[in-house]
Short mmCIF file of C-alpha atoms in Angstrom, two decimals:
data_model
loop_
_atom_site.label_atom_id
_atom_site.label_comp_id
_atom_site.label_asym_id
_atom_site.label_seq_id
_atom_site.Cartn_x
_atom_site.Cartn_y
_atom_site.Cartn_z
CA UNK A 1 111.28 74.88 79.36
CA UNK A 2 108.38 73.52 77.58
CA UNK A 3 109.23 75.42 74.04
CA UNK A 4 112.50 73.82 73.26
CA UNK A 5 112.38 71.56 70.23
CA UNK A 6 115.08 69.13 71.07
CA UNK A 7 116.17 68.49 75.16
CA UNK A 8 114.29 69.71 77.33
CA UNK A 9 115.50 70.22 81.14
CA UNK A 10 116.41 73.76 81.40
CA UNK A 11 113.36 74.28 83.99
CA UNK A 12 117.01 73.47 86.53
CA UNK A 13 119.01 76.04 85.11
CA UNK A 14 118.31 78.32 87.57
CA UNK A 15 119.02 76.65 90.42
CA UNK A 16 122.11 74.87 88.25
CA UNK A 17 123.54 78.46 87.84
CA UNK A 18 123.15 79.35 91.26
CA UNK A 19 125.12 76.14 92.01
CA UNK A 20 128.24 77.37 90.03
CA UNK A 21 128.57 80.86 91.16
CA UNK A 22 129.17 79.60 94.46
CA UNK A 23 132.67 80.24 93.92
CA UNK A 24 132.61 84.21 92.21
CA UNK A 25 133.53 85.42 95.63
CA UNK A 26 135.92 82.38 97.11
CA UNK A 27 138.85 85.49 96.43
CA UNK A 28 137.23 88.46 96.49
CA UNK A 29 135.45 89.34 93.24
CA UNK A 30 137.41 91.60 91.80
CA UNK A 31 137.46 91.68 87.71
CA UNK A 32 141.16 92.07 87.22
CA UNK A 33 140.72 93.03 83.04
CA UNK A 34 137.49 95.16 84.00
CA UNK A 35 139.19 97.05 86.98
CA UNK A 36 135.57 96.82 89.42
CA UNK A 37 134.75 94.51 91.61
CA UNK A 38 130.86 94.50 90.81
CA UNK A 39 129.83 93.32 94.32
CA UNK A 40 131.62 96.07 95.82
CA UNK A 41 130.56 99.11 93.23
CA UNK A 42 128.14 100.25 95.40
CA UNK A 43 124.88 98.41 93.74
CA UNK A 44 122.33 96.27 95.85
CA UNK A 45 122.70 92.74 93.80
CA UNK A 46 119.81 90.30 95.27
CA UNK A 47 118.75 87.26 94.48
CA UNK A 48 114.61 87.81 93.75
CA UNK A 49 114.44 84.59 93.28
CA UNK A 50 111.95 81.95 90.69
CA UNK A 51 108.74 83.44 88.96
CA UNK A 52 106.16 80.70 89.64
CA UNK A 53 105.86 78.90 86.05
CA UNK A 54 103.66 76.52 85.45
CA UNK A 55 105.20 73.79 83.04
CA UNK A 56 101.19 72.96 82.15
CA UNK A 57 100.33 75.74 79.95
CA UNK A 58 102.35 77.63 77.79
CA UNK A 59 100.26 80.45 76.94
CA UNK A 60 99.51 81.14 81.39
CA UNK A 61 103.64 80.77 81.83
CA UNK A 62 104.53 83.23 79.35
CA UNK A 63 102.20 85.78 81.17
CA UNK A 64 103.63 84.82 84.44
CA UNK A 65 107.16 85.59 83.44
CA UNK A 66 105.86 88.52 81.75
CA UNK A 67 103.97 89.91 85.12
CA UNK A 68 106.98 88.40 87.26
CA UNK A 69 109.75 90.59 85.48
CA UNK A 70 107.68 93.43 85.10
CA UNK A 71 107.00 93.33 88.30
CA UNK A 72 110.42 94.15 89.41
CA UNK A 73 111.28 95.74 87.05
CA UNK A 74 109.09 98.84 88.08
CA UNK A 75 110.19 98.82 91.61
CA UNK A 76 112.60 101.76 92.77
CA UNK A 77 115.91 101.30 92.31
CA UNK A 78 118.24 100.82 95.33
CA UNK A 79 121.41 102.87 93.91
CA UNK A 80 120.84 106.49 92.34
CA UNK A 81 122.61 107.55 88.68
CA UNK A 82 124.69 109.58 90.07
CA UNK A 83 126.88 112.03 87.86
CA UNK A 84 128.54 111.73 84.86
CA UNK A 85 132.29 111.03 84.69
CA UNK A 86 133.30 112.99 82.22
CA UNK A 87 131.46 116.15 83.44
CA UNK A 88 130.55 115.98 86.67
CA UNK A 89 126.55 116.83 85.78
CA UNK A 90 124.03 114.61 87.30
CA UNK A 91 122.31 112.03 85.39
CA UNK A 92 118.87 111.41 84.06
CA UNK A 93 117.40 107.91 82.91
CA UNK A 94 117.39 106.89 79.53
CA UNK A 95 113.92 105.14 80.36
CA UNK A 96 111.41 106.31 78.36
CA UNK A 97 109.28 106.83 81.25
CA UNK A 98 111.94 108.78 83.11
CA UNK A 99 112.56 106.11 85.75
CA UNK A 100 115.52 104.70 87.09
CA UNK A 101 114.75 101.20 86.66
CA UNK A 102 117.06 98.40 88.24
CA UNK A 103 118.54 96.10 86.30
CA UNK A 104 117.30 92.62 85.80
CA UNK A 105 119.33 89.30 85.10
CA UNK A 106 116.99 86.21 84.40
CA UNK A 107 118.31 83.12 84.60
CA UNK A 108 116.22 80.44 81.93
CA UNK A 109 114.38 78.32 81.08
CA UNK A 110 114.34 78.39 77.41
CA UNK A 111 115.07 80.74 75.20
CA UNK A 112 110.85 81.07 74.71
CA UNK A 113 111.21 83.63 77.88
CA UNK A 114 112.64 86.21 75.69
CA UNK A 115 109.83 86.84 74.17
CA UNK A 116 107.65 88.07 77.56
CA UNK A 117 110.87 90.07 79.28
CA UNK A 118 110.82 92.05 75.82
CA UNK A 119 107.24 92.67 76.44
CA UNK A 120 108.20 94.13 79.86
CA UNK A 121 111.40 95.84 79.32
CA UNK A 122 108.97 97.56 76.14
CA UNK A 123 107.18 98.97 79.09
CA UNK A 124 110.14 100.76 80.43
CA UNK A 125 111.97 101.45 77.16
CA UNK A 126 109.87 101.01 73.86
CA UNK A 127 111.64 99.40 71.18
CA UNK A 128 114.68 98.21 72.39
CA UNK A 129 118.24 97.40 70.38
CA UNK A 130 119.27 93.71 70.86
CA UNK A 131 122.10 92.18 71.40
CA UNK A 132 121.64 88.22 70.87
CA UNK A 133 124.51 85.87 71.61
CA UNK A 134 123.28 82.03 70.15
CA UNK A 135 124.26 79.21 67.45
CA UNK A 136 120.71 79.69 66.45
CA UNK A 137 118.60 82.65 65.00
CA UNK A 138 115.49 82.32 66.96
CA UNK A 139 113.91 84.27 64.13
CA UNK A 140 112.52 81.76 62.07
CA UNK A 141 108.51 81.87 61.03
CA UNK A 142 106.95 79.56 62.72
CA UNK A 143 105.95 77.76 59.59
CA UNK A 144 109.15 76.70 59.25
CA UNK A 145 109.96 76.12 62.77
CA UNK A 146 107.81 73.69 64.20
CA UNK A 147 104.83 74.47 61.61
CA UNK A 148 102.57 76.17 63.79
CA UNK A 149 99.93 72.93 64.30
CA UNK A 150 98.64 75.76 67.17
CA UNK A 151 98.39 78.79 67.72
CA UNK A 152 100.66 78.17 71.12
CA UNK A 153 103.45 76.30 69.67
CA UNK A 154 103.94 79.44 67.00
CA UNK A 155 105.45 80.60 70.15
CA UNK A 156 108.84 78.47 71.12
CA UNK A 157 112.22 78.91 71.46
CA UNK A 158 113.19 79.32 67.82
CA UNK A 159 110.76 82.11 66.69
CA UNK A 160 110.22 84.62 70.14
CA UNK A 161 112.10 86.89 67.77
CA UNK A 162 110.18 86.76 65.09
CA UNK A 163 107.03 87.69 67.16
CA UNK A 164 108.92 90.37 69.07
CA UNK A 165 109.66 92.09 65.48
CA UNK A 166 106.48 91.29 64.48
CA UNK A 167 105.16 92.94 68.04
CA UNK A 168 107.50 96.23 67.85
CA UNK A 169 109.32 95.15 70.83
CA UNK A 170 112.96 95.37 68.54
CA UNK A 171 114.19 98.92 67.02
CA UNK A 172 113.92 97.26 64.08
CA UNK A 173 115.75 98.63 60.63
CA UNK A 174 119.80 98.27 59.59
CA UNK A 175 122.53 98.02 62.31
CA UNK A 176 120.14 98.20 65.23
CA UNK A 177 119.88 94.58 66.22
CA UNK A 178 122.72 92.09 66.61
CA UNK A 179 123.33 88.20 66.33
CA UNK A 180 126.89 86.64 67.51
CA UNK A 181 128.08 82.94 67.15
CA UNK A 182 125.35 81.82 64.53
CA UNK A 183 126.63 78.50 63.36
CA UNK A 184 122.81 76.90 62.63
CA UNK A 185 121.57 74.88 59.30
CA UNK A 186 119.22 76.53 57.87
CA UNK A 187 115.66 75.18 56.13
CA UNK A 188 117.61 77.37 53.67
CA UNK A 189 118.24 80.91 52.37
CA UNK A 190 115.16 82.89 53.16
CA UNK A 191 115.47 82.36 56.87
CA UNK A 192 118.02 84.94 56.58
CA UNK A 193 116.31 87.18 54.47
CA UNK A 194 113.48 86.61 57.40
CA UNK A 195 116.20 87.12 60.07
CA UNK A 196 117.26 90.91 57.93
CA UNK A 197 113.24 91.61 57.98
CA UNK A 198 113.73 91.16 61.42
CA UNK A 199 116.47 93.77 62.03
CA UNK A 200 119.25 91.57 62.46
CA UNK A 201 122.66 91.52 61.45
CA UNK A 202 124.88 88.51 62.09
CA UNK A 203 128.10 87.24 63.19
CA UNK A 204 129.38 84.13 62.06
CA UNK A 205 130.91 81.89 65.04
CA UNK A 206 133.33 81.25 62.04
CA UNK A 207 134.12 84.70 61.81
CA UNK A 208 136.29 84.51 64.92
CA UNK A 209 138.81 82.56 62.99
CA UNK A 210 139.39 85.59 60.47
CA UNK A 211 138.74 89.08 62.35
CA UNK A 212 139.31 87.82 66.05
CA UNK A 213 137.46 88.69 69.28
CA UNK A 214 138.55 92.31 68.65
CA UNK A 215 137.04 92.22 65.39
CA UNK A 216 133.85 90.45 66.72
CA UNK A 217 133.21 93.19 69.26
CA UNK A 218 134.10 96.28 66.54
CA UNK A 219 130.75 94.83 64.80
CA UNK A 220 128.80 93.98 67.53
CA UNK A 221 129.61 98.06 69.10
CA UNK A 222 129.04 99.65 65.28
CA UNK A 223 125.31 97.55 64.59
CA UNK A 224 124.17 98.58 68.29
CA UNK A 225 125.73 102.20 68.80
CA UNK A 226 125.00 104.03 71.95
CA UNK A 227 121.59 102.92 72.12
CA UNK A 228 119.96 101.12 75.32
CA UNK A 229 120.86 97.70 74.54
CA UNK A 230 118.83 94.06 76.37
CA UNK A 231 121.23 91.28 76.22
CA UNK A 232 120.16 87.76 75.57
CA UNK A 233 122.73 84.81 75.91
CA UNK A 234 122.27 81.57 74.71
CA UNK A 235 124.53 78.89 76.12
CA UNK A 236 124.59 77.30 73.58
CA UNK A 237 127.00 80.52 72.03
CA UNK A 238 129.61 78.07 73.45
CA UNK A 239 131.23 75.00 72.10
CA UNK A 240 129.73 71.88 73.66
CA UNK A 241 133.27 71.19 74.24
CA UNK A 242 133.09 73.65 77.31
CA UNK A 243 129.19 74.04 78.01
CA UNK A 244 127.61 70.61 77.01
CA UNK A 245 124.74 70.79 79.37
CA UNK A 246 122.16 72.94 76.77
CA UNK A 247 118.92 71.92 74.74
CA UNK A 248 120.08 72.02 70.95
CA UNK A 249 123.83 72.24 71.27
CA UNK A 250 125.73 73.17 68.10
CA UNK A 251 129.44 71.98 67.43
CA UNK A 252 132.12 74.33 66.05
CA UNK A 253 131.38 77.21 68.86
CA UNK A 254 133.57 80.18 70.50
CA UNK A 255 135.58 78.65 73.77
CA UNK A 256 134.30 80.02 77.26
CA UNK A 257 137.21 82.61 77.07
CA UNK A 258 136.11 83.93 74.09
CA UNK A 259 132.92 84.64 74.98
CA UNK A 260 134.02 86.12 78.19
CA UNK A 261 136.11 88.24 76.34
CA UNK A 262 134.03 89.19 73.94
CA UNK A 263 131.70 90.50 76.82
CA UNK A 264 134.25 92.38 78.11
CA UNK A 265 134.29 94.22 75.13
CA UNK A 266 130.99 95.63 75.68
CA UNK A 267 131.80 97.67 78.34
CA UNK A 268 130.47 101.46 78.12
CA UNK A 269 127.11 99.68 76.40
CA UNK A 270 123.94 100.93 78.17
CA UNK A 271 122.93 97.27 78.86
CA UNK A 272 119.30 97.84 80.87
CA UNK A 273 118.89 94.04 81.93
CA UNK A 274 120.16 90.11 80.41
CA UNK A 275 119.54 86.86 80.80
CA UNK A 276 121.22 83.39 80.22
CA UNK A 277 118.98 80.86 78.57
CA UNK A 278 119.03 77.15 78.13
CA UNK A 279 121.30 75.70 80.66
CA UNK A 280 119.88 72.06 81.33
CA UNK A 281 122.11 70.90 84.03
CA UNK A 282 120.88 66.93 84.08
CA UNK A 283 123.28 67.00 80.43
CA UNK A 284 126.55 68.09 82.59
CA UNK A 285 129.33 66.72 83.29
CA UNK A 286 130.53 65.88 87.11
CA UNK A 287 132.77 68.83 87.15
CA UNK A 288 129.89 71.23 86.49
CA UNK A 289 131.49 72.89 83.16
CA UNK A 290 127.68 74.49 81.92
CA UNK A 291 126.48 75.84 84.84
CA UNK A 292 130.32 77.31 86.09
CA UNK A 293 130.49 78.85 82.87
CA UNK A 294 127.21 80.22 82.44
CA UNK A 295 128.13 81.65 86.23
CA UNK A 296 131.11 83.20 84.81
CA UNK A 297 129.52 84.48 82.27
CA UNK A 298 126.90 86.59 83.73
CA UNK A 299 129.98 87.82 85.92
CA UNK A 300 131.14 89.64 83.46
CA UNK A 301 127.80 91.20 82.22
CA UNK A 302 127.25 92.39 85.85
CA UNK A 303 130.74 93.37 85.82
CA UNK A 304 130.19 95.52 82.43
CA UNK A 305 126.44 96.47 84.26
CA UNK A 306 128.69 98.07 87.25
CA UNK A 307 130.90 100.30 85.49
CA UNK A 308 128.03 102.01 83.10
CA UNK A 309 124.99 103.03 85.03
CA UNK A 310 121.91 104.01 82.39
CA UNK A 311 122.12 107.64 82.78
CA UNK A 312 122.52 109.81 80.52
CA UNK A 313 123.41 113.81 80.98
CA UNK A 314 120.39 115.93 80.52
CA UNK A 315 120.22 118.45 77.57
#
């Protein structure tokens, strides 16, 4: 958590999220709007554990969580594809290298640790579509974020992005890439000229007001298409209001429900792994609102994760 510009303490999250999914299974785990019960679908979901990190060296950690998640990442996958649904014919991966891989969710840290599992997932998928759920645009140059005094702090939790565009890691061009809940200042309007050069198109957190969650998910499903997707979440996507415990939180962000919902709405997506980024649990409050929420959150992306295995039916 040593590339956050503002509070730092999400090194905890982990063990903070852990913490607050203690209760996903108190009554059974079943995801009444979803119809599955992911813990139940027939998947192996484990626990791998922390990637060793050391908070020294910026430059060694982002290799470590590079080798970690690669690491499983390439190990056989417990669960076959299966066959489709609609057809009945067996599936093939849509991994580039023909693999089934199994899906990772990474619990952060900051949102720096994007920029590594991109460099992995690459290695199972090539360029990959994004789906990016923050009150930030983690795209900035680092010029303008931070100003670069090294060539290590170019790398931090506002910019990843901008080196994984700059790297190939995003299918870069029009409606491939996809921001929701963006509510940031800005150092003003060519960061989002850099954030279109990076392949992204926004969504407003304002924007909820006007079009709705329904509306919010018609955009996020017509930028990203059937493609394999990665999704990042931000905490921070939520109104301090209902997650205060994060590193830079924004005011004026969608409710818990709303971003649960909104989730929801991605089922069908080929989502090949996620993560959760920038829960600092020592900013909580006694009740544990951050870390139950980021819990419930990544409920529902194993929940989507359940119901869509990445298969596709060969041609």
């Amino acid at each position: 958590d040593t590339g956050t510009s503002y509070r730092p303490g999400a090194r905890f999250g982990p063990a903070g999220i852990r913490a607050g999914s203690r209760r996903l299974t108190l009554y059974g785990g079943y995801n009444v709007p979803l119809e599955v019960n992911p813990f139940l679908s027939g998947l192996k979901i484990v626990d791998c554990g922390d990637i060793p990190v050391t908070p020294y060296d910026n430059k060694f950690a982002i290799q470590q969580i590079e080798n970690g998640h690669k690491e499983l990442l390439h190990r056989p996958s417990f669960s076959p594809l299966g066959n489709d649904s609609l057809t009945g014919k067996p599936l093939v991966p849509i991994s580039l290298d023909g693999k089934n891989h199994p899906r990772l969710v990474t619990l952060g840290g900051d949102h720096t640790i994007v920029l590594p599992l991109l460099r992995s997932i690459y290695s199972a998928y090539g360029p990959i579509s994004v789906i990016h759920f923050d009150s930030h645009l983690d795209t900035w140059k680092p010029s303008v974020f931070g100003g670069a005094p090294s060539e290590q702090a170019a790398i931090n939790h506002g910019t990843y992005f901008y080196w994984a565009s700059q790297e190939g890691l995003i299918r870069n061009g029009s409606s491939i890439a996809s921001h929701g809940a963006i509510r940031t200042t800005l150092s003003g309007p060519a960061d989002y000229e850099n954030d279109d050069d990076a392949g992204f198109q926004r969504i407003e957190a304002r924007e909820i007001d006007t079009i709705g969650t329904d509306g919010i998910i018609k955009k996020i499903r017509e930028t990203v298409g059937d493609l394999p997707v990665y999704l990042s979440i931000d905490i921070d996507s939520i109104d301090p209001a209902f997650a205060p415990a994060t590193g830079t939180p924004e005011t004026g962000g969608w409710s818990t429900r709303e971003l649960r919902t909104i989730l929801r709405g991605l089922d069908g997506l080929h989502i090949v792994s996620a993560d959760i980024v920038e829960v600092a649990p020592a900013y909580d409050t006694n009740a544990e609102l951050t870390t139950m929420a980021a819990a419930d959150v990544l409920y529902e992306v194993i929940s989507v994760m359940a119901k869509t295995p990445l298969g596709k039916v060969a041609k």
